[in-house]
mmCIF file of C-alpha atoms in Angstrom:
data_model
loop_
_atom_site.group_PDB
_atom_site.id
_atom_site.type_symbol
_atom_site.label_atom_id
_atom_site.label_comp_id
_atom_site.label_asym_id
_atom_site.label_seq_id
_atom_site.Cartn_x
_atom_site.Cartn_y
_atom_site.Cartn_z
ATOM 1 C CA MET A 1407 19.593 -2.952 -32.303
ATOM 2 C CA ILE A 1408 22.202 -2.598 -35.118
ATOM 3 C CA SER A 1409 25.511 -1.393 -34.026
ATOM 4 C CA GLY A 1410 27.100 1.555 -35.715
ATOM 5 C CA GLU A 1411 29.969 -0.682 -36.734
ATOM 6 C CA ASN A 1412 27.761 -3.333 -38.543
ATOM 7 C CA GLN A 1413 25.904 -0.982 -40.231
ATOM 8 C CA ALA A 1414 29.191 0.947 -41.537
ATOM 9 C CA ILE A 1415 30.661 -2.587 -42.829
ATOM 10 C CA ILE A 1416 27.285 -3.050 -44.516
ATOM 11 C CA ASP A 1417 27.282 0.633 -45.798
ATOM 12 C CA ASN A 1418 31.205 0.030 -46.953
ATOM 13 C CA TYR A 1419 30.220 -2.802 -48.788
ATOM 14 C CA VAL A 1420 27.137 -1.484 -50.840
ATOM 15 C CA GLU A 1421 29.193 1.527 -51.550
ATOM 16 C CA ALA A 1422 31.760 -0.555 -53.072
ATOM 17 C CA TYR A 1423 29.246 -2.703 -54.507
ATOM 18 C CA ASN A 1424 27.772 0.402 -56.327
ATOM 19 C CA ALA A 1425 31.286 1.345 -57.382
ATOM 20 C CA PHE A 1426 31.948 -2.017 -58.931
ATOM 21 C CA ASP A 1427 35.232 -2.282 -56.797
ATOM 22 C CA VAL A 1428 35.855 -6.202 -56.188
ATOM 23 C CA GLU A 1429 38.490 -5.381 -54.313
ATOM 24 C CA GLY A 1430 36.491 -3.020 -51.652
ATOM 25 C CA MET A 1431 33.976 -5.695 -51.348
ATOM 26 C CA VAL A 1432 36.499 -8.474 -50.639
ATOM 27 C CA ARG A 1433 38.556 -6.748 -47.692
ATOM 28 C CA LEU A 1434 35.095 -6.378 -45.566
ATOM 29 C CA LEU A 1435 34.696 -10.144 -46.133
ATOM 30 C CA ASP A 1436 35.774 -13.189 -43.674
ATOM 31 C CA SER A 1437 38.128 -15.737 -45.277
ATOM 32 C CA ASP A 1438 35.235 -17.899 -45.048
ATOM 33 C CA ILE A 1439 32.219 -16.088 -46.624
ATOM 34 C CA LEU A 1440 29.617 -17.693 -47.795
ATOM 35 C CA PHE A 1441 27.071 -16.408 -50.482
ATOM 36 C CA LYS A 1442 23.844 -17.543 -51.371
ATOM 37 C CA ASP A 1443 21.567 -16.098 -53.981
ATOM 38 C CA PHE A 1444 18.036 -16.976 -53.438
ATOM 39 C CA SER A 1445 15.617 -16.381 -56.298
ATOM 40 C CA ASN A 1446 11.769 -17.989 -56.927
ATOM 41 C CA GLY A 1447 11.926 -20.127 -53.725
ATOM 42 C CA GLY A 1448 15.303 -21.580 -54.275
ATOM 43 C CA ILE A 1449 19.304 -21.141 -54.485
ATOM 44 C CA THR A 1450 20.405 -19.728 -57.591
ATOM 45 C CA THR A 1451 23.919 -19.252 -56.824
ATOM 46 C CA GLU A 1452 25.804 -20.175 -53.582
ATOM 47 C CA THR A 1453 29.920 -19.704 -53.348
ATOM 48 C CA ARG A 1454 32.030 -20.216 -50.157
ATOM 49 C CA GLY A 1455 35.325 -18.735 -49.826
ATOM 50 C CA ILE A 1456 36.691 -15.491 -50.666
ATOM 51 C CA GLN A 1457 37.987 -16.659 -54.039
ATOM 52 C CA GLU A 1458 34.579 -17.867 -55.291
ATOM 53 C CA PHE A 1459 32.886 -14.804 -54.392
ATOM 54 C CA LYS A 1460 35.515 -12.702 -55.883
ATOM 55 C CA GLU A 1461 35.423 -14.933 -59.148
ATOM 56 C CA LEU A 1462 31.460 -14.531 -59.000
ATOM 57 C CA ALA A 1463 31.586 -10.814 -58.285
ATOM 58 C CA GLU A 1464 34.266 -10.310 -61.495
ATOM 59 C CA LYS A 1465 31.868 -12.334 -63.587
ATOM 60 C CA SER A 1466 28.801 -9.932 -62.508
ATOM 61 C CA LEU A 1467 30.949 -7.003 -63.453
ATOM 62 C CA GLN A 1468 30.731 -7.755 -67.160
ATOM 63 C CA VAL A 1469 27.042 -8.064 -67.141
ATOM 64 C CA PHE A 1470 25.989 -4.809 -66.042
ATOM 65 C CA SER A 1471 27.071 -1.016 -67.445
ATOM 66 C CA ASN A 1472 25.680 0.090 -64.280
ATOM 67 C CA ARG A 1473 24.016 -1.102 -61.002
ATOM 68 C CA ARG A 1474 22.847 0.713 -57.620
ATOM 69 C CA GLN A 1475 21.634 -1.053 -54.666
ATOM 70 C CA THR A 1476 19.963 1.545 -52.284
ATOM 71 C CA ILE A 1477 19.314 0.345 -48.853
ATOM 72 C CA THR A 1478 15.918 1.465 -47.664
ATOM 73 C CA HIS A 1479 15.680 -0.330 -44.021
ATOM 74 C CA TYR A 1480 17.801 -1.726 -41.631
ATOM 75 C CA SER A 1481 16.441 -4.547 -39.279
ATOM 76 C CA ALA A 1482 17.724 -6.626 -36.536
ATOM 77 C CA VAL A 1483 17.108 -10.511 -36.953
ATOM 78 C CA ASP A 1484 18.909 -12.727 -34.140
ATOM 79 C CA ASP A 1485 22.795 -12.015 -34.744
ATOM 80 C CA ARG A 1486 22.224 -10.992 -38.118
ATOM 81 C CA VAL A 1487 21.431 -7.575 -40.231
ATOM 82 C CA GLU A 1488 18.738 -7.439 -42.498
ATOM 83 C CA ILE A 1489 18.774 -4.901 -45.183
ATOM 84 C CA GLN A 1490 15.838 -4.208 -47.358
ATOM 85 C CA ILE A 1491 17.063 -2.588 -50.996
ATOM 86 C CA ASP A 1492 15.583 -1.088 -54.359
ATOM 87 C CA TYR A 1493 18.167 -2.097 -57.199
ATOM 88 C CA GLU A 1494 18.426 -0.636 -60.228
ATOM 89 C CA ALA A 1495 20.994 -2.049 -63.125
ATOM 90 C CA ILE A 1496 21.543 -1.525 -66.922
ATOM 91 C CA LEU A 1497 22.609 -4.589 -68.579
ATOM 92 C CA ALA A 1498 25.961 -4.619 -70.592
ATOM 93 C CA VAL A 1499 25.169 -8.235 -72.448
ATOM 94 C CA ASP A 1500 22.071 -9.967 -73.980
ATOM 95 C CA LEU A 1501 20.608 -12.573 -71.388
ATOM 96 C CA PRO A 1502 19.428 -16.016 -72.019
ATOM 97 C CA ASN A 1503 15.642 -14.992 -70.654
ATOM 98 C CA GLY A 1504 15.410 -12.396 -73.366
ATOM 99 C CA LEU A 1505 16.819 -9.303 -71.730
ATOM 100 C CA LYS A 1506 18.919 -7.352 -74.199
ATOM 101 C CA THR A 1507 22.080 -5.231 -73.635
ATOM 102 C CA GLY A 1508 20.648 -1.446 -72.501
ATOM 103 C CA ASP A 1509 17.753 -3.045 -70.629
ATOM 104 C CA THR A 1510 17.208 -1.690 -67.191
ATOM 105 C CA LEU A 1511 16.310 -3.977 -64.362
ATOM 106 C CA GLN A 1512 14.455 -2.502 -61.277
ATOM 107 C CA LEU A 1513 13.737 -4.820 -58.300
ATOM 108 C CA LYS A 1514 13.216 -4.357 -54.299
ATOM 109 C CA GLY A 1515 14.660 -7.760 -52.450
ATOM 110 C CA LYS A 1516 16.621 -7.922 -49.321
ATOM 111 C CA SER A 1517 20.176 -8.601 -48.209
ATOM 112 C CA VAL A 1518 21.011 -10.903 -44.890
ATOM 113 C CA PHE A 1519 24.393 -10.353 -43.326
ATOM 114 C CA GLU A 1520 26.270 -12.297 -40.884
ATOM 115 C CA ILE A 1521 29.417 -10.299 -39.173
ATOM 116 C CA LYS A 1522 31.965 -11.989 -37.248
ATOM 117 C CA ASN A 1523 34.785 -10.272 -36.194
ATOM 118 C CA GLY A 1524 34.200 -7.166 -37.912
ATOM 119 C CA LYS A 1525 33.867 -9.144 -41.024
ATOM 120 C CA ILE A 1526 31.204 -10.527 -43.117
ATOM 121 C CA ALA A 1527 30.697 -14.050 -42.859
ATOM 122 C CA LEU A 1528 27.364 -14.305 -44.267
ATOM 123 C CA ILE A 1529 25.452 -12.583 -47.066
ATOM 124 C CA GLU A 1530 21.962 -13.839 -48.793
ATOM 125 C CA ASP A 1531 20.625 -11.972 -51.411
ATOM 126 C CA TYR A 1532 16.963 -12.481 -51.756
ATOM 127 C CA GLY A 1533 15.001 -11.006 -55.163
#
């Protein structure tokens, strides 16, 4: 069972993410936040602490002209909350993999959150 408080924290984080509101995202984080992004079976990005997370979040603002995560399902897994997401974004720059400015990305993925003392202590993104 997911507490209403934890669900609200995650909802607020996703709302801030969708709004390109880095400060809003950071306000919800534990000072030692651990962020990991997994793709193709391995870790593609990892940050520890608010400063590293904030730098990564600010860099990603330049990559997308629009982005939206839509939560499709919540589940409790041990002491963590897992959300299933639909993700859509429009690129603001050309990427080395051949995607071009204006291209639309549409993905399904999941994010795992661990919340301690009312703050997000862990985020793992799987895409």
